[in-house]
C-alpha cells in the first residue's frame, strides 16, 4: 500500500481447506454480536462467527466475497484469522 501503510494478513479457512489467504485493507465479517470491520491496527478480538458473508477488500481494491458459518474470528497484531466449519468463495 502507498505511504508505507501496513496491511492486514488474512486467512480464511474452513474445516477441510484454506479458502483464501492474502493481504487486505479491510475485512468485514458477521459475528453473533453483529458485523465487525477489521483494519490495520484493530485491537485484539476473539468473536464467534455467525452465518453470513465475509467481505474482503484487498490492498489493490479488489473485493473478495465468501460465505462462512460455524466458527470464530481472531484478530491479533495485524493478523486476522477466520476459522469456519463451512466456508466457500462466492466472488
PDB file of N, CA and C in Angstrom:
ATOM      1  N   UNK A   1       0.835  -1.186   0.000  1.00  0.00           N
ATOM      2  CA  UNK A   1       0.000   0.000   0.000  1.00  0.00           C
ATOM      3  C   UNK A   1       0.876   1.244   0.000  1.00  0.00           C
ATOM      4  N   UNK A   2       0.320   2.324  -0.438  1.00  0.00           N
ATOM      5  CA  UNK A   2       1.063   3.580  -0.538  1.00  0.00           C
ATOM      6  C   UNK A   2       1.408   4.123   0.851  1.00  0.00           C
ATOM      7  N   UNK A   3       2.396   4.984   0.907  1.00  0.00           N
ATOM      8  CA  UNK A   3       2.802   5.687   2.116  1.00  0.00           C
ATOM      9  C   UNK A   3       3.271   4.753   3.226  1.00  0.00           C
ATOM     10  N   UNK A   4       3.712   3.557   2.859  1.00  0.00           N
ATOM     11  CA  UNK A   4       4.254   2.646   3.838  1.00  0.00           C
ATOM     12  C   UNK A   4       3.225   2.059   4.790  1.00  0.00           C
ATOM     13  N   UNK A   5       1.949   2.220   4.497  1.00  0.00           N
ATOM     14  CA  UNK A   5       0.918   1.696   5.382  1.00  0.00           C
ATOM     15  C   UNK A   5       0.949   0.177   5.366  1.00  0.00           C
ATOM     16  N   UNK A   6       0.714  -0.387   6.521  1.00  0.00           N
ATOM     17  CA  UNK A   6       0.681  -1.840   6.612  1.00  0.00           C
ATOM     18  C   UNK A   6      -0.673  -2.347   6.154  1.00  0.00           C
ATOM     19  N   UNK A   7      -0.726  -3.618   5.857  1.00  0.00           N
ATOM     20  CA  UNK A   7      -1.988  -4.244   5.504  1.00  0.00           C
ATOM     21  C   UNK A   7      -2.239  -5.387   6.475  1.00  0.00           C
ATOM     22  N   UNK A   8      -3.468  -5.838   6.494  1.00  0.00           N
ATOM     23  CA  UNK A   8      -3.822  -6.994   7.294  1.00  0.00           C
ATOM     24  C   UNK A   8      -3.357  -8.266   6.601  1.00  0.00           C
ATOM     25  N   UNK A   9      -2.870  -9.202   7.350  1.00  0.00           N
ATOM     26  CA  UNK A   9      -2.588 -10.540   6.849  1.00  0.00           C
ATOM     27  C   UNK A   9      -3.822 -11.368   7.183  1.00  0.00           C
ATOM     28  N   UNK A  10      -4.512 -11.859   6.170  1.00  0.00           N
ATOM     29  CA  UNK A  10      -5.805 -12.507   6.365  1.00  0.00           C
ATOM     30  C   UNK A  10      -5.749 -13.971   5.949  1.00  0.00           C
ATOM     31  N   UNK A  11      -6.326 -14.828   6.783  1.00  0.00           N
ATOM     32  CA  UNK A  11      -6.506 -16.242   6.440  1.00  0.00           C
ATOM     33  C   UNK A  11      -7.954 -16.606   6.716  1.00  0.00           C
ATOM     34  N   UNK A  12      -8.626 -17.112   5.697  1.00  0.00           N
ATOM     35  CA  UNK A  12      -9.979 -17.639   5.835  1.00  0.00           C
ATOM     36  C   UNK A  12      -9.898 -19.126   5.564  1.00  0.00           C
ATOM     37  N   UNK A  13     -10.179 -19.927   6.586  1.00  0.00           N
ATOM     38  CA  UNK A  13     -10.074 -21.370   6.442  1.00  0.00           C
ATOM     39  C   UNK A  13     -11.366 -22.041   6.880  1.00  0.00           C
ATOM     40  N   UNK A  14     -11.665 -23.160   6.220  1.00  0.00           N
ATOM     41  CA  UNK A  14     -12.796 -23.988   6.632  1.00  0.00           C
ATOM     42  C   UNK A  14     -12.237 -25.235   7.302  1.00  0.00           C
ATOM     43  N   UNK A  15     -13.121 -26.111   7.729  1.00  0.00           N
ATOM     44  CA  UNK A  15     -12.680 -27.320   8.433  1.00  0.00           C
ATOM     45  C   UNK A  15     -11.745 -28.175   7.588  1.00  0.00           C
ATOM     46  N   UNK A  16     -11.901 -28.117   6.253  1.00  0.00           N
ATOM     47  CA  UNK A  16     -11.128 -29.029   5.411  1.00  0.00           C
ATOM     48  C   UNK A  16     -10.231 -28.365   4.377  1.00  0.00           C
ATOM     49  N   UNK A  17     -10.192 -27.021   4.338  1.00  0.00           N
ATOM     50  CA  UNK A  17      -9.373 -26.368   3.308  1.00  0.00           C
ATOM     51  C   UNK A  17      -9.103 -24.904   3.643  1.00  0.00           C
ATOM     52  N   UNK A  18      -8.009 -24.382   3.077  1.00  0.00           N
ATOM     53  CA  UNK A  18      -7.769 -22.948   3.133  1.00  0.00           C
ATOM     54  C   UNK A  18      -8.595 -22.326   2.015  1.00  0.00           C
ATOM     55  N   UNK A  19      -9.488 -21.412   2.350  1.00  0.00           N
ATOM     56  CA  UNK A  19     -10.399 -20.818   1.371  1.00  0.00           C
ATOM     57  C   UNK A  19      -9.766 -19.613   0.697  1.00  0.00           C
ATOM     58  N   UNK A  20      -9.135 -18.729   1.483  1.00  0.00           N
ATOM     59  CA  UNK A  20      -8.483 -17.550   0.919  1.00  0.00           C
ATOM     60  C   UNK A  20      -7.439 -17.063   1.903  1.00  0.00           C
ATOM     61  N   UNK A  21      -6.304 -16.642   1.370  1.00  0.00           N
ATOM     62  CA  UNK A  21      -5.282 -16.036   2.199  1.00  0.00           C
ATOM     63  C   UNK A  21      -4.621 -14.921   1.405  1.00  0.00           C
ATOM     64  N   UNK A  22      -4.248 -13.853   2.092  1.00  0.00           N
ATOM     65  CA  UNK A  22      -3.592 -12.747   1.413  1.00  0.00           C
ATOM     66  C   UNK A  22      -3.601 -11.495   2.260  1.00  0.00           C
ATOM     67  N   UNK A  23      -3.308 -10.373   1.606  1.00  0.00           N
ATOM     68  CA  UNK A  23      -3.270  -9.085   2.283  1.00  0.00           C
ATOM     69  C   UNK A  23      -4.528  -8.304   1.964  1.00  0.00           C
ATOM     70  N   UNK A  24      -5.031  -7.584   2.963  1.00  0.00           N
ATOM     71  CA  UNK A  24      -6.251  -6.812   2.781  1.00  0.00           C
ATOM     72  C   UNK A  24      -6.153  -5.482   3.520  1.00  0.00           C
ATOM     73  N   UNK A  25      -6.936  -4.514   3.044  1.00  0.00           N
ATOM     74  CA  UNK A  25      -7.018  -3.233   3.737  1.00  0.00           C
ATOM     75  C   UNK A  25      -8.235  -3.189   4.655  1.00  0.00           C
ATOM     76  N   UNK A  26      -9.262  -4.011   4.341  1.00  0.00           N
ATOM     77  CA  UNK A  26     -10.486  -4.047   5.145  1.00  0.00           C
ATOM     78  C   UNK A  26     -11.125  -5.424   5.034  1.00  0.00           C
ATOM     79  N   UNK A  27     -11.584  -5.937   6.158  1.00  0.00           N
ATOM     80  CA  UNK A  27     -12.356  -7.187   6.181  1.00  0.00           C
ATOM     81  C   UNK A  27     -13.578  -6.943   7.057  1.00  0.00           C
ATOM     82  N   UNK A  28     -14.753  -7.330   6.542  1.00  0.00           N
ATOM     83  CA  UNK A  28     -15.981  -7.241   7.317  1.00  0.00           C
ATOM     84  C   UNK A  28     -16.539  -8.653   7.457  1.00  0.00           C
ATOM     85  N   UNK A  29     -16.799  -9.048   8.697  1.00  0.00           N
ATOM     86  CA  UNK A  29     -17.317 -10.388   8.973  1.00  0.00           C
ATOM     87  C   UNK A  29     -18.510 -10.273   9.900  1.00  0.00           C
ATOM     88  N   UNK A  30     -19.449 -11.187   9.747  1.00  0.00           N
ATOM     89  CA  UNK A  30     -20.641 -11.197  10.594  1.00  0.00           C
ATOM     90  C   UNK A  30     -20.377 -12.068  11.815  1.00  0.00           C
ATOM     91  N   UNK A  31     -20.547 -11.478  12.994  1.00  0.00           N
ATOM     92  CA  UNK A  31     -20.395 -12.217  14.242  1.00  0.00           C
ATOM     93  C   UNK A  31     -21.757 -12.282  14.928  1.00  0.00           C
ATOM     94  N   UNK A  32     -21.833 -13.049  15.998  1.00  0.00           N
ATOM     95  CA  UNK A  32     -23.106 -13.162  16.714  1.00  0.00           C
ATOM     96  C   UNK A  32     -23.521 -11.831  17.344  1.00  0.00           C
ATOM     97  N   UNK A  33     -22.590 -10.890  17.456  1.00  0.00           N
ATOM     98  CA  UNK A  33     -22.891  -9.570  18.012  1.00  0.00           C
ATOM     99  C   UNK A  33     -23.096  -8.523  16.928  1.00  0.00           C
ATOM    100  N   UNK A  34     -23.085  -8.931  15.656  1.00  0.00           N
ATOM    101  CA  UNK A  34     -23.264  -8.007  14.539  1.00  0.00           C
ATOM    102  C   UNK A  34     -22.041  -7.994  13.647  1.00  0.00           C
ATOM    103  N   UNK A  35     -22.114  -7.193  12.585  1.00  0.00           N
ATOM    104  CA  UNK A  35     -20.972  -7.103  11.665  1.00  0.00           C
ATOM    105  C   UNK A  35     -19.817  -6.363  12.331  1.00  0.00           C
ATOM    106  N   UNK A  36     -18.619  -6.858  12.078  1.00  0.00           N
ATOM    107  CA  UNK A  36     -17.411  -6.210  12.584  1.00  0.00           C
ATOM    108  C   UNK A  36     -16.487  -5.931  11.413  1.00  0.00           C
ATOM    109  N   UNK A  37     -15.908  -4.742  11.391  1.00  0.00           N
ATOM    110  CA  UNK A  37     -14.927  -4.373  10.388  1.00  0.00           C
ATOM    111  C   UNK A  37     -13.539  -4.395  10.997  1.00  0.00           C
ATOM    112  N   UNK A  38     -12.589  -4.894  10.230  1.00  0.00           N
ATOM    113  CA  UNK A  38     -11.210  -5.002  10.704  1.00  0.00           C
ATOM    114  C   UNK A  38     -10.275  -4.292   9.735  1.00  0.00           C
ATOM    115  N   UNK A  39      -9.437  -3.425  10.281  1.00  0.00           N
ATOM    116  CA  UNK A  39      -8.414  -2.729   9.512  1.00  0.00           C
ATOM    117  C   UNK A  39      -7.103  -2.827  10.283  1.00  0.00           C
ATOM    118  N   UNK A  40      -6.025  -2.404   9.672  1.00  0.00           N
ATOM    119  CA  UNK A  40      -4.734  -2.386  10.335  1.00  0.00           C
ATOM    120  C   UNK A  40      -4.844  -1.636  11.657  1.00  0.00           C
ATOM    121  N   UNK A  41      -4.239  -2.179  12.682  1.00  0.00           N
ATOM    122  CA  UNK A  41      -4.222  -1.513  13.978  1.00  0.00           C
ATOM    123  C   UNK A  41      -5.427  -1.817  14.858  1.00  0.00           C
ATOM    124  N   UNK A  42      -6.330  -2.667  14.388  1.00  0.00           N
ATOM    125  CA  UNK A  42      -7.507  -3.021  15.187  1.00  0.00           C
ATOM    126  C   UNK A  42      -7.056  -3.708  16.469  1.00  0.00           C
ATOM    127  N   UNK A  43      -7.764  -3.429  17.557  1.00  0.00           N
ATOM    128  CA  UNK A  43      -7.426  -4.072  18.827  1.00  0.00           C
ATOM    129  C   UNK A  43      -7.655  -5.587  18.729  1.00  0.00           C
ATOM    130  N   UNK A  44      -6.959  -6.354  19.553  1.00  0.00           N
ATOM    131  CA  UNK A  44      -7.159  -7.807  19.535  1.00  0.00           C
ATOM    132  C   UNK A  44      -8.612  -8.168  19.841  1.00  0.00           C
ATOM    133  N   UNK A  45      -9.141  -9.127  19.091  1.00  0.00           N
ATOM    134  CA  UNK A  45     -10.535  -9.547  19.241  1.00  0.00           C
ATOM    135  C   UNK A  45     -10.623 -11.047  19.024  1.00  0.00           C
ATOM    136  N   UNK A  46     -11.493 -11.680  19.780  1.00  0.00           N
ATOM    137  CA  UNK A  46     -11.895 -13.055  19.516  1.00  0.00           C
ATOM    138  C   UNK A  46     -13.413 -13.056  19.555  1.00  0.00           C
ATOM    139  N   UNK A  47     -14.049 -13.379  18.416  1.00  0.00           N
ATOM    140  CA  UNK A  47     -15.505 -13.305  18.316  1.00  0.00           C
ATOM    141  C   UNK A  47     -16.048 -14.560  17.650  1.00  0.00           C
ATOM    142  N   UNK A  48     -17.282 -14.895  17.986  1.00  0.00           N
ATOM    143  CA  UNK A  48     -17.933 -16.056  17.385  1.00  0.00           C
ATOM    144  C   UNK A  48     -18.521 -15.652  16.039  1.00  0.00           C
ATOM    145  N   UNK A  49     -18.197 -16.427  15.014  1.00  0.00           N
ATOM    146  CA  UNK A  49     -18.654 -16.163  13.656  1.00  0.00           C
ATOM    147  C   UNK A  49     -20.115 -16.569  13.512  1.00  0.00           C
ATOM    148  N   UNK A  50     -20.929 -15.698  12.918  1.00  0.00           N
ATOM    149  CA  UNK A  50     -22.316 -16.015  12.599  1.00  0.00           C
ATOM    150  C   UNK A  50     -22.398 -16.379  11.118  1.00  0.00           C
ATOM    151  N   UNK A  51     -23.467 -17.031  10.729  1.00  0.00           N
ATOM    152  CA  UNK A  51     -23.642 -17.371   9.321  1.00  0.00           C
ATOM    153  C   UNK A  51     -23.825 -16.096   8.523  1.00  0.00           C
ATOM    154  N   UNK A  52     -23.062 -15.953   7.447  1.00  0.00           N
ATOM    155  CA  UNK A  52     -23.172 -14.763   6.615  1.00  0.00           C
ATOM    156  C   UNK A  52     -21.954 -14.587   5.731  1.00  0.00           C
ATOM    157  N   UNK A  53     -21.863 -13.406   5.139  1.00  0.00           N
ATOM    158  CA  UNK A  53     -20.767 -13.128   4.224  1.00  0.00           C
ATOM    159  C   UNK A  53     -19.562 -12.544   4.938  1.00  0.00           C
ATOM    160  N   UNK A  54     -18.399 -12.911   4.429  1.00  0.00           N
ATOM    161  CA  UNK A  54     -17.145 -12.262   4.790  1.00  0.00           C
ATOM    162  C   UNK A  54     -16.749 -11.449   3.569  1.00  0.00           C
ATOM    163  N   UNK A  55     -16.580 -10.128   3.750  1.00  0.00           N
ATOM    164  CA  UNK A  55     -16.219  -9.245   2.645  1.00  0.00           C
ATOM    165  C   UNK A  55     -14.783  -8.764   2.858  1.00  0.00           C
ATOM    166  N   UNK A  56     -13.932  -9.107   1.900  1.00  0.00           N
ATOM    167  CA  UNK A  56     -12.513  -8.778   1.981  1.00  0.00           C
ATOM    168  C   UNK A  56     -12.182  -7.772   0.881  1.00  0.00           C
ATOM    169  N   UNK A  57     -11.609  -6.638   1.267  1.00  0.00           N
ATOM    170  CA  UNK A  57     -11.106  -5.672   0.289  1.00  0.00           C
ATOM    171  C   UNK A  57      -9.587  -5.802   0.277  1.00  0.00           C
ATOM    172  N   UNK A  58      -9.062  -6.308  -0.840  1.00  0.00           N
ATOM    173  CA  UNK A  58      -7.619  -6.477  -0.957  1.00  0.00           C
ATOM    174  C   UNK A  58      -6.938  -5.111  -1.064  1.00  0.00           C
ATOM    175  N   UNK A  59      -5.641  -5.093  -0.872  1.00  0.00           N
ATOM    176  CA  UNK A  59      -4.902  -3.833  -0.867  1.00  0.00           C
ATOM    177  C   UNK A  59      -4.973  -3.101  -2.199  1.00  0.00           C
ATOM    178  N   UNK A  60      -5.248  -3.829  -3.300  1.00  0.00           N
ATOM    179  CA  UNK A  60      -5.382  -3.168  -4.609  1.00  0.00           C
ATOM    180  C   UNK A  60      -6.823  -2.757  -4.902  1.00  0.00           C
ATOM    181  N   UNK A  61      -7.740  -2.955  -3.924  1.00  0.00           N
ATOM    182  CA  UNK A  61      -9.127  -2.551  -4.094  1.00  0.00           C
ATOM    183  C   UNK A  61     -10.045  -3.662  -4.577  1.00  0.00           C
ATOM    184  N   UNK A  62      -9.474  -4.786  -5.005  1.00  0.00           N
ATOM    185  CA  UNK A  62     -10.273  -5.923  -5.458  1.00  0.00           C
ATOM    186  C   UNK A  62     -11.068  -6.494  -4.289  1.00  0.00           C
ATOM    187  N   UNK A  63     -12.325  -6.849  -4.544  1.00  0.00           N
ATOM    188  CA  UNK A  63     -13.201  -7.390  -3.500  1.00  0.00           C
ATOM    189  C   UNK A  63     -13.276  -8.914  -3.607  1.00  0.00           C
ATOM    190  N   UNK A  64     -13.291  -9.555  -2.465  1.00  0.00           N
ATOM    191  CA  UNK A  64     -13.477 -10.994  -2.373  1.00  0.00           C
ATOM    192  C   UNK A  64     -14.663 -11.230  -1.448  1.00  0.00           C
ATOM    193  N   UNK A  65     -15.602 -12.077  -1.864  1.00  0.00           N
ATOM    194  CA  UNK A  65     -16.754 -12.421  -1.036  1.00  0.00           C
ATOM    195  C   UNK A  65     -16.736 -13.912  -0.749  1.00  0.00           C
ATOM    196  N   UNK A  66     -17.079 -14.250   0.487  1.00  0.00           N
ATOM    197  CA  UNK A  66     -17.181 -15.654   0.869  1.00  0.00           C
ATOM    198  C   UNK A  66     -18.359 -15.814   1.819  1.00  0.00           C
ATOM    199  N   UNK A  67     -18.984 -16.968   1.773  1.00  0.00           N
ATOM    200  CA  UNK A  67     -19.969 -17.336   2.784  1.00  0.00           C
ATOM    201  C   UNK A  67     -19.238 -18.135   3.844  1.00  0.00           C
ATOM    202  N   UNK A  68     -19.589 -17.886   5.113  1.00  0.00           N
ATOM    203  CA  UNK A  68     -18.939 -18.606   6.201  1.00  0.00           C
ATOM    204  C   UNK A  68     -19.923 -18.789   7.347  1.00  0.00           C
ATOM    205  N   UNK A  69     -19.731 -19.873   8.096  1.00  0.00           N
ATOM    206  CA  UNK A  69     -20.559 -20.116   9.269  1.00  0.00           C
ATOM    207  C   UNK A  69     -19.856 -21.066  10.213  1.00  0.00           C
ATOM    208  N   UNK A  70     -20.312 -21.081  11.466  1.00  0.00           N
ATOM    209  CA  UNK A  70     -19.837 -22.035  12.478  1.00  0.00           C
ATOM    210  C   UNK A  70     -18.337 -21.932  12.725  1.00  0.00           C
ATOM    211  N   UNK A  71     -17.914 -20.871  13.364  1.00  0.00           N
ATOM    212  CA  UNK A  71     -16.504 -20.743  13.676  1.00  0.00           C
ATOM    213  C   UNK A  71     -16.221 -19.513  14.499  1.00  0.00           C
ATOM    214  N   UNK A  72     -15.025 -18.944  14.301  1.00  0.00           N
ATOM    215  CA  UNK A  72     -14.641 -17.755  15.060  1.00  0.00           C
ATOM    216  C   UNK A  72     -13.741 -16.850  14.237  1.00  0.00           C
ATOM    217  N   UNK A  73     -13.619 -15.625  14.715  1.00  0.00           N
ATOM    218  CA  UNK A  73     -12.761 -14.609  14.111  1.00  0.00           C
ATOM    219  C   UNK A  73     -11.733 -14.217  15.168  1.00  0.00           C
ATOM    220  N   UNK A  74     -10.462 -14.191  14.796  1.00  0.00           N
ATOM    221  CA  UNK A  74      -9.401 -13.825  15.720  1.00  0.00           C
ATOM    222  C   UNK A  74      -8.533 -12.736  15.084  1.00  0.00           C
ATOM    223  N   UNK A  75      -8.377 -11.609  15.796  1.00  0.00           N
ATOM    224  CA  UNK A  75      -7.544 -10.502  15.316  1.00  0.00           C
ATOM    225  C   UNK A  75      -6.444 -10.259  16.328  1.00  0.00           C
ATOM    226  N   UNK A  76      -5.199 -10.289  15.857  1.00  0.00           N
ATOM    227  CA  UNK A  76      -4.078 -10.001  16.734  1.00  0.00           C
ATOM    228  C   UNK A  76      -2.891  -9.545  15.907  1.00  0.00           C
ATOM    229  N   UNK A  77      -2.337  -8.396  16.257  1.00  0.00           N
ATOM    230  CA  UNK A  77      -1.122  -7.867  15.639  1.00  0.00           C
ATOM    231  C   UNK A  77      -1.206  -7.834  14.105  1.00  0.00           C
ATOM    232  N   UNK A  78      -2.267  -7.235  13.572  1.00  0.00           N
ATOM    233  CA  UNK A  78      -2.484  -7.090  12.130  1.00  0.00           C
ATOM    234  C   UNK A  78      -2.604  -8.422  11.397  1.00  0.00           C
ATOM    235  N   UNK A  79      -2.947  -9.471  12.129  1.00  0.00           N
ATOM    236  CA  UNK A  79      -3.224 -10.774  11.539  1.00  0.00           C
ATOM    237  C   UNK A  79      -4.654 -11.154  11.878  1.00  0.00           C
ATOM    238  N   UNK A  80      -5.466 -11.341  10.846  1.00  0.00           N
ATOM    239  CA  UNK A  80      -6.864 -11.713  11.022  1.00  0.00           C
ATOM    240  C   UNK A  80      -7.046 -13.151  10.547  1.00  0.00           C
ATOM    241  N   UNK A  81      -7.547 -13.994  11.428  1.00  0.00           N
ATOM    242  CA  UNK A  81      -7.791 -15.383  11.095  1.00  0.00           C
ATOM    243  C   UNK A  81      -9.278 -15.656  11.266  1.00  0.00           C
ATOM    244  N   UNK A  82      -9.897 -16.196  10.220  1.00  0.00           N
ATOM    245  CA  UNK A  82     -11.302 -16.563  10.279  1.00  0.00           C
ATOM    246  C   UNK A  82     -11.356 -18.066  10.054  1.00  0.00           C
ATOM    247  N   UNK A  83     -11.801 -18.772  11.086  1.00  0.00           N
ATOM    248  CA  UNK A  83     -11.898 -20.227  11.026  1.00  0.00           C
ATOM    249  C   UNK A  83     -13.383 -20.579  11.026  1.00  0.00           C
ATOM    250  N   UNK A  84     -13.831 -21.253   9.982  1.00  0.00           N
ATOM    251  CA  UNK A  84     -15.240 -21.575   9.832  1.00  0.00           C
ATOM    252  C   UNK A  84     -15.412 -23.071   9.628  1.00  0.00           C
ATOM    253  N   UNK A  85     -16.500 -23.607  10.175  1.00  0.00           N
ATOM    254  CA  UNK A  85     -16.832 -25.000   9.903  1.00  0.00           C
ATOM    255  C   UNK A  85     -17.117 -25.194   8.429  1.00  0.00           C
ATOM    256  N   UNK A  86     -17.813 -24.202   7.845  1.00  0.00           N
ATOM    257  CA  UNK A  86     -18.103 -24.196   6.419  1.00  0.00           C
ATOM    258  C   UNK A  86     -17.762 -22.823   5.860  1.00  0.00           C
ATOM    259  N   UNK A  87     -17.032 -22.780   4.767  1.00  0.00           N
ATOM    260  CA  UNK A  87     -16.717 -21.518   4.092  1.00  0.00           C
ATOM    261  C   UNK A  87     -16.452 -21.791   2.627  1.00  0.00           C
ATOM    262  N   UNK A  88     -16.902 -20.853   1.780  1.00  0.00           N
ATOM    263  CA  UNK A  88     -16.696 -21.001   0.349  1.00  0.00           C
ATOM    264  C   UNK A  88     -16.687 -19.634  -0.316  1.00  0.00           C
ATOM    265  N   UNK A  89     -15.815 -19.452  -1.278  1.00  0.00           N
ATOM    266  CA  UNK A  89     -15.791 -18.204  -2.055  1.00  0.00           C
ATOM    267  C   UNK A  89     -17.035 -18.121  -2.922  1.00  0.00           C
ATOM    268  N   UNK A  90     -17.605 -16.901  -3.028  1.00  0.00           N
ATOM    269  CA  UNK A  90     -18.737 -16.690  -3.922  1.00  0.00           C
ATOM    270  C   UNK A  90     -18.424 -15.639  -4.982  1.00  0.00           C
ATOM    271  N   UNK A  91     -17.385 -14.853  -4.770  1.00  0.00           N
ATOM    272  CA  UNK A  91     -16.966 -13.861  -5.790  1.00  0.00           C
ATOM    273  C   UNK A  91     -15.544 -13.432  -5.528  1.00  0.00           C
TER     274      UNK A  91
END
